[in-house]
Coordinates of C-alpha atoms and ligand atoms in Angstrom, one line a residue:
M1 CA -17.6 -13.5 24.0
I2 CA -15.0 -13.3 21.3
K3 CA -16.2 -13.6 17.7
I4 CA -13.7 -15.5 15.7
L5 CA -13.5 -16.0 12.0
L6 CA -11.6 -19.2 11.4
I7 CA -10.2 -20.0 7.9
E8 CA -9.4 -23.7 7.9
D9 CA -10.1 -26.3 5.3
L10 CA -8.5 -29.4 6.7
E11 CA -11.1 -31.6 8.4
S12 CA -8.5 -33.1 10.7
E13 CA -7.6 -29.7 12.1
I14 CA -11.1 -28.1 12.3
K15 CA -12.1 -30.0 15.4
P16 CA -9.0 -29.6 17.6
I17 CA -8.7 -25.9 16.8
T18 CA -12.4 -25.2 17.4
K19 CA -12.2 -27.1 20.7
L20 CA -9.2 -25.1 21.8
L21 CA -10.9 -21.9 21.0
T22 CA -14.2 -22.7 22.7
T23 CA -12.9 -24.4 25.8
D24 CA -10.3 -21.9 26.8
F25 CA -12.1 -18.8 25.6
E26 CA -15.7 -17.9 25.5
S27 CA -15.9 -17.6 21.8
V28 CA -18.2 -18.1 18.8
V29 CA -16.3 -19.5 15.9
T30 CA -17.5 -19.0 12.3
R31 CA -15.5 -21.2 10.0
V32 CA -15.0 -20.9 6.3
D33 CA -13.0 -23.1 4.0
S34 CA -10.9 -20.7 2.1
L35 CA -9.5 -17.1 1.9
L36 CA -11.9 -16.4 -0.9
D37 CA -14.8 -17.3 1.3
A38 CA -13.4 -15.2 4.1
V39 CA -13.1 -12.2 1.6
K40 CA -16.8 -12.7 0.8
V41 CA -17.7 -12.7 4.5
M42 CA -15.7 -9.6 5.1
E43 CA -17.0 -7.8 2.0
S44 CA -20.6 -8.5 2.8
A45 CA -20.0 -7.5 6.5
W46 CA -22.1 -10.5 7.6
I47 CA -20.1 -10.6 10.7
R48 CA -17.5 -8.2 12.1
P49 CA -15.1 -10.6 13.8
D50 CA -13.0 -9.6 16.9
L51 CA -10.2 -11.9 15.6
I52 CA -9.3 -13.7 12.4
I53 CA -7.4 -17.0 12.5
C54 CA -6.1 -18.0 9.1
D55 CA -4.7 -21.5 8.4
D56 CA -4.7 -21.3 4.6
H57 CA -2.8 -24.2 3.2
G58 CA -2.8 -22.8 -0.3
S59 CA -0.8 -19.7 0.7
S60 CA -2.7 -17.7 -1.9
F61 CA -1.2 -14.3 -1.7
T62 CA -3.8 -12.2 -3.5
P63 CA -6.8 -13.2 -1.5
L64 CA -4.7 -13.0 1.7
S65 CA -3.8 -9.3 0.9
R66 CA -7.4 -8.6 0.1
M67 CA -8.7 -10.1 3.3
L68 CA -6.1 -8.1 5.3
E69 CA -7.1 -4.9 3.6
L70 CA -10.7 -5.6 4.6
S71 CA -9.8 -6.5 8.1
Q72 CA -9.5 -2.8 9.2
G73 CA -7.5 -3.4 12.3
V74 CA -9.1 -6.7 13.4
P75 CA -6.2 -8.7 14.7
C76 CA -5.2 -11.7 12.5
I77 CA -3.2 -14.7 13.5
L78 CA -1.7 -16.7 10.6
I79 CA -0.8 -20.3 11.1
V80 CA 2.1 -21.1 8.8
D81 CA 4.9 -23.5 7.9
D82 CA 7.4 -20.7 7.1
P83 CA 6.8 -17.4 9.1
T84 CA 9.4 -15.5 7.0
K85 CA 7.2 -15.8 3.9
F86 CA 4.6 -13.6 5.4
S87 CA 6.5 -10.5 6.5
E88 CA 5.5 -8.5 3.4
F89 CA 1.9 -8.5 4.6
R90 CA 2.9 -6.3 7.5
K91 CA 3.2 -3.5 5.0
I92 CA -0.6 -3.5 4.4
K93 CA -1.8 -0.4 6.3
Q94 CA -5.0 -2.0 7.6
A95 CA -3.4 -5.3 8.6
F96 CA -2.9 -6.1 12.3
L97 CA -0.9 -9.2 12.2
T98 CA 0.4 -10.9 15.3
E99 CA 3.6 -13.0 15.2
P100 CA 2.5 -15.9 13.0
V101 CA 2.0 -19.3 14.7
A102 CA 4.2 -22.1 13.4
R103 CA 2.0 -25.1 12.6
K104 CA 4.2 -27.5 14.7
H105 CA 3.6 -25.4 17.8
L106 CA -0.1 -24.7 17.1
T107 CA -1.7 -25.6 20.4
R108 CA 0.9 -23.8 22.6
D109 CA 1.3 -20.7 20.5
L110 CA -2.2 -20.0 19.3
L111 CA -3.4 -19.7 22.9
S112 CA -0.6 -17.5 24.0
R113 CA -1.1 -15.2 20.9
I114 CA -4.8 -14.8 21.9
E115 CA -3.9 -14.2 25.6
N116 CA -1.4 -11.4 24.5
L117 CA -4.2 -9.8 22.4
E118 CA -6.5 -10.0 25.4
E119 CA -3.9 -8.3 27.6
E120 CA -3.6 -5.6 25.0
G121 CA -7.3 -4.8 25.4
M122 CA -8.4 -6.1 22.1
F123 CA -11.4 -8.0 23.4
V124 CA -13.3 -6.1 26.0
H125 CA -16.7 -7.6 26.4
L126 CA -19.8 -7.0 28.4
A127 CA -21.8 -9.3 30.7
K128 CA -25.5 -9.7 30.3
D129 CA -26.2 -7.0 32.9
G130 CA -24.2 -4.5 30.9
S131 CA -21.2 -4.4 33.1
L132 CA -17.8 -5.7 32.0
D133 CA -17.5 -9.5 31.9
P134 CA -15.3 -11.1 34.6
R135 CA -12.4 -11.8 32.1
S136 CA -12.4 -8.1 30.9
K137 CA -12.5 -6.9 34.6
K138 CA -9.5 -9.1 35.3
I139 CA -7.6 -7.7 32.4
I140 CA -8.1 -4.1 33.6
T141 CA -7.0 -4.9 37.1
V142 CA -3.9 -6.7 35.8
Q143 CA -3.1 -3.7 33.6
E144 CA -3.4 -1.3 36.5
Q145 CA -1.1 -3.5 38.5
K146 CA 1.5 -3.6 35.7
V147 CA 1.5 0.2 35.4
Q148 CA 1.9 0.5 39.2
K149 CA 4.8 -1.9 39.2
L150 CA 6.6 0.1 36.5
I151 CA 6.0 3.3 38.4
E152 CA 7.7 1.7 41.4
T153 CA 10.6 0.3 39.3
P154 CA 13.6 2.7 39.7
K155 CA 14.7 2.7 36.0
P156 CA 12.1 1.0 33.9
N157 CA 13.0 -0.1 30.4
I158 CA 11.7 2.6 28.0
Q159 CA 10.3 0.2 25.4
T160 CA 8.4 -1.7 28.2
V161 CA 6.9 1.6 29.3
H162 CA 5.9 2.5 25.7
N163 CA 4.2 -0.9 25.2
T164 CA 2.5 -0.8 28.6
T165 CA 1.2 2.8 28.1
T166 CA 0.0 1.9 24.6
N167 CA -1.9 -1.0 26.0
S168 CA -3.4 1.2 28.7
I169 CA -4.6 3.7 26.2
K170 CA -6.1 0.9 24.0
L171 CA -7.9 -0.5 27.1
I172 CA -9.2 2.9 28.1
Q173 CA -10.5 3.4 24.5
E174 CA -12.2 0.0 24.5
V175 CA -13.8 0.3 27.9
T176 CA -14.9 3.9 27.3
S177 CA -16.6 3.0 24.1
K178 CA -18.5 0.2 25.8
I179 CA -19.5 1.4 29.2
G180 CA -18.1 4.9 29.5
F181 CA -15.3 6.6 31.3
T182 CA -15.4 4.6 34.5
P183 CA -13.4 5.5 37.7
Q184 CA -11.2 2.5 37.2
V185 CA -10.4 3.6 33.6
Q186 CA -9.7 7.1 34.9
A187 CA -7.3 5.6 37.5
I188 CA -5.4 3.7 34.7
A189 CA -5.2 7.0 32.7
T190 CA -3.8 8.9 35.8
K191 CA -1.3 6.1 36.5
S192 CA -0.2 5.9 32.9
V193 CA 0.4 9.7 32.9
E194 CA 2.5 9.2 36.1
L195 CA 4.5 6.5 34.4
T196 CA 5.0 8.6 31.2
L197 CA 6.2 11.5 33.4
K198 CA 8.7 9.2 35.0
V199 CA 10.4 8.5 31.7
I200 CA 10.1 12.0 30.4
A201 CA 12.0 13.1 33.5
D202 CA 12.9 16.8 34.1
S203 CA 14.0 17.9 30.7
P204 CA 12.9 15.6 27.9
K205 CA 15.2 15.8 24.9
L206 CA 13.2 15.8 21.6
S207 CA 16.1 14.2 19.7
E208 CA 16.3 11.3 22.2
I209 CA 12.5 10.8 22.1
L210 CA 12.3 10.7 18.3
K211 CA 14.9 8.0 18.3
T212 CA 13.0 5.7 20.7
L213 CA 9.6 6.0 19.0
K214 CA 8.1 3.1 17.1
T215 CA 4.5 2.5 16.0
Q216 CA 2.6 -0.6 17.1
E217 CA 0.7 -2.4 14.4
G218 CA -3.1 -2.1 14.4
K219 CA -3.1 0.2 17.4
F220 CA -2.6 3.6 15.7
I221 CA -4.8 5.6 18.0
A222 CA -3.2 4.2 21.2
S223 CA 0.3 4.2 19.9
H224 CA 0.4 7.7 18.4
S225 CA -1.2 9.0 21.6
M226 CA 1.6 7.7 23.7
M227 CA 4.2 9.2 21.3
L228 CA 2.4 12.5 21.2
A229 CA 2.6 12.8 25.0
E230 CA 6.3 12.6 24.9
I231 CA 6.9 14.9 21.9
A232 CA 4.5 17.6 23.1
S233 CA 6.2 17.5 26.6
A234 CA 9.7 17.8 25.0
L235 CA 8.6 20.7 22.9
A236 CA 7.0 22.5 25.8
S237 CA 10.2 21.9 27.8
Q238 CA 12.3 23.6 25.1
M239 CA 9.8 26.5 25.2
E240 CA 10.6 26.8 28.8
W241 CA 7.2 25.6 29.9
S242 CA 8.8 22.7 31.9
S243 CA 6.7 22.5 35.0
G244 CA 5.4 19.1 36.0
A245 CA 1.8 20.5 35.7
T246 CA 2.3 21.4 32.1
F247 CA 3.6 17.9 31.2
T248 CA 0.7 16.3 33.1
K249 CA -1.8 18.4 31.0
L250 CA -0.1 17.5 27.7
C251 CA 0.2 13.8 28.5
L252 CA -3.4 13.6 29.6
A253 CA -4.6 15.5 26.6
A254 CA -2.5 13.2 24.3
F255 CA -4.0 10.1 25.9
L256 CA -7.6 11.3 25.5
H257 CA -7.6 13.4 22.4
D258 CA -8.7 10.8 19.9
L259 CA -10.4 8.5 22.4
T260 CA -13.9 8.7 20.8
L261 CA -12.5 7.6 17.4
T262 CA -12.6 3.9 16.7
N263 CA -11.3 3.8 13.2
N264 CA -7.5 3.9 13.1
E265 CA -7.5 5.1 9.4
L266 CA -9.6 8.1 10.4
A267 CA -7.3 8.9 13.3
R268 CA -4.4 9.1 10.8
C269 CA -6.2 12.0 9.1
R270 CA -5.2 15.6 10.0
T271 CA -7.8 17.5 8.0
L272 CA -11.4 17.0 6.9
E273 CA -10.2 16.8 3.3
E274 CA -8.0 13.8 4.1
A275 CA -10.9 12.1 5.9
K276 CA -13.3 12.8 3.0
A277 CA -10.8 11.1 0.6
L278 CA -10.8 7.8 2.5
P279 CA -12.4 5.1 0.4
G280 CA -15.8 3.9 1.7
I281 CA -16.1 6.7 4.3
T282 CA -19.7 7.3 5.3
Q283 CA -21.3 10.6 6.1
Y284 CA -21.9 9.4 9.7
E285 CA -18.2 8.6 10.1
L286 CA -17.2 11.9 8.7
N287 CA -19.5 13.7 11.2
Q288 CA -18.0 11.7 14.0
F289 CA -14.6 12.7 12.8
K290 CA -15.5 16.3 12.6
L291 CA -16.9 16.3 16.1
H292 CA -14.3 14.0 17.8
P293 CA -12.4 16.9 19.4
T294 CA -15.6 18.2 21.0
H295 CA -16.7 14.7 22.1
A296 CA -13.3 13.8 23.5
A297 CA -13.2 17.2 25.4
E298 CA -16.6 16.3 26.9
L299 CA -15.2 13.0 28.0
A300 CA -12.2 14.7 29.6
R301 CA -14.5 17.0 31.6
K302 CA -15.9 13.9 33.3
F303 CA -12.5 13.1 34.6
H304 CA -12.2 13.3 38.3
E305 CA -10.1 16.4 39.2
I306 CA -9.0 17.1 35.7
P307 CA -6.3 19.8 35.5
A308 CA -7.5 23.0 33.8
D309 CA -6.8 23.4 30.1
V310 CA -6.8 19.7 29.2
D311 CA -10.3 19.9 27.7
T312 CA -9.3 23.0 25.8
I313 CA -6.3 21.3 24.3
I314 CA -8.4 18.4 23.2
A315 CA -11.3 20.5 21.8
Q316 CA -8.8 22.6 19.8
H317 CA -6.3 20.0 18.6
H318 CA -7.4 20.1 14.9
E319 CA -7.7 23.9 14.7
L320 CA -5.3 25.7 12.4
P321 CA -4.1 29.2 11.8
G322 CA -6.4 31.3 9.5
G323 CA -9.5 29.6 10.6
T324 CA -8.9 26.6 8.4
G325 CA -9.1 23.9 11.1
F326 CA -12.1 22.2 12.7
P327 CA -14.5 21.8 14.4
R328 CA -14.8 25.5 15.0
G329 CA -12.5 27.2 12.5
L330 CA -10.8 29.2 15.3
F331 CA -8.4 32.0 14.6
Q332 CA -4.8 31.9 15.9
S333 CA -5.5 34.3 18.7
Q334 CA -8.3 32.0 20.0
I335 CA -6.1 28.9 20.2
S336 CA -4.6 28.4 23.7
P337 CA -0.8 28.5 24.1
L338 CA -0.6 24.8 25.2
T339 CA -2.8 23.7 22.3
C340 CA -0.2 25.4 19.9
V341 CA 2.5 23.1 21.3
F342 CA 0.2 20.2 20.9
I343 CA -0.8 21.0 17.3
V344 CA 2.9 21.4 16.2
A345 CA 3.8 18.2 18.1
E346 CA 1.1 16.1 16.5
D347 CA 1.9 17.6 13.0
L348 CA 5.6 16.7 13.6
L349 CA 4.7 13.2 14.7
H350 CA 2.6 12.6 11.6
F351 CA 5.5 13.9 9.5
Y352 CA 7.7 11.2 11.0
L353 CA 5.0 8.5 10.8
D354 CA 4.4 9.2 7.1
R355 CA 8.1 8.7 6.5
D356 CA 8.6 5.6 8.7
F357 CA 10.5 7.7 11.2
R358 CA 13.2 8.4 8.6
A359 CA 12.5 12.1 8.7
D360 CA 14.4 15.3 9.4
A361 CA 12.9 17.8 11.8
L362 CA 14.6 20.6 9.8
Q363 CA 12.7 19.6 6.7
F364 CA 9.5 19.7 8.7
V365 CA 10.4 23.3 9.8
K366 CA 11.0 24.3 6.2
E367 CA 7.7 22.9 5.0
R368 CA 5.7 24.5 7.8
E369 CA 7.3 28.0 7.8
N370 CA 4.5 29.5 5.8
I371 CA 1.8 27.9 7.9
Y372 CA 2.9 28.6 11.4
V373 CA 3.7 32.2 10.9
S374 CA 3.0 33.9 14.2
G375 CA 2.4 33.5 18.0
N376 CA 3.0 30.3 19.9
L377 CA 2.8 28.1 16.8
R378 CA 5.7 30.0 15.3
R379 CA 7.6 29.9 18.7
A380 CA 7.2 26.1 18.8
L381 CA 8.5 25.8 15.2
K382 CA 11.5 28.1 16.1
V383 CA 12.3 26.0 19.1
L384 CA 12.2 22.9 17.0
E385 CA 14.5 24.5 14.4
N386 CA 17.1 25.5 17.1
E387 CA 17.1 22.1 18.6
S388 CA 17.4 20.3 15.3
T389 CA 20.2 22.6 14.1
A390 CA 22.1 21.9 17.4
M391 CA 21.4 18.2 17.0
N392 CA 22.7 18.1 13.4
K393 CA 25.9 20.0 14.5
A394 CA 26.4 17.5 17.3
T395 CA 26.2 14.5 15.0
S396 CA 28.5 16.1 12.4
F397 CA 31.2 16.6 15.1
S398 CA 30.9 13.1 16.5
Ligands
FE2_1 FE1 -4.4 12.3 16.9
FE2_2 FE1 -7.7 14.0 16.4

């Protein structure tokens, strides 16, 4: 059952839209007249909708920005006359806007936007007996088939692989949070690793990978996990740890490492200090954040035939040299070699994400030189430095 918050004030449109939403989808629609009312609903947390549909004829920019800030990753479909007017709202970090729906194609496009979100795993729901409802079951089966088809495709399009893998991780996250790490979800994870390995190939080039990466709005956890899998594998490969087994471990760890977090904003934080500084963060959320490496590692151990080390990488992915990381405050010598690769890879990814991918890996190396001073963390940084220097030389000659 999808909980929809509908912002619609025109009497003539309320009925047809509500009918559309309740006939084709099992949904409960809460309707408000204006964006100001929607802001009140979101501020008071009366309901936490699964989806917001906003047909605000007044195009009042300030309440729309406020509503999107409050939406915290809940997908929002705007119904508009002029889609170009709304692009600036995409910059709001918390906003997860789909392509807007042009009012003249309302019936056709509204339904297809919702179906796309469903396929992306945004609305996984339970039946009364506690199992997944038939619609969610179908979505998972279809997703598994999509991944399988791409595995069988000789040269799949990289962007399609990225999008499909991101959807897989999002689905795994949704289902796991509702009914646990089921065998079917494990099968999707295994297949998605297989698919990622297919595009990573034998020797993944970090420079090539960084060029193809792109975040997907509203799906930070899923989308950074997919990117991390590729970056960590590329880094490992340059460190001459290029066996298929190593890539499998790093990919699986990347897919599962933040799985127990549900808040995309929290998942962006690298340290406990950053998490504490988030506005409105509760003590409970902070504890969940502090323990997410432990919780996710426990989840990984339930995985059927999990390769050794994956749970260690996950449990240690926020540790830092000098015992300054969490949850255990380990020292460098206690951090496993593959975790070192993973830590540097995720740090590098965040460096790029914070700069909208207009970053320079050499700058990253310079800024981290005093942090990653020894052992495998240092080695990973050195490898990155060599590759970036070679890359810069190649561009200046071409
Ligand atoms: Fe992460
Ligand atoms: Fe994390």
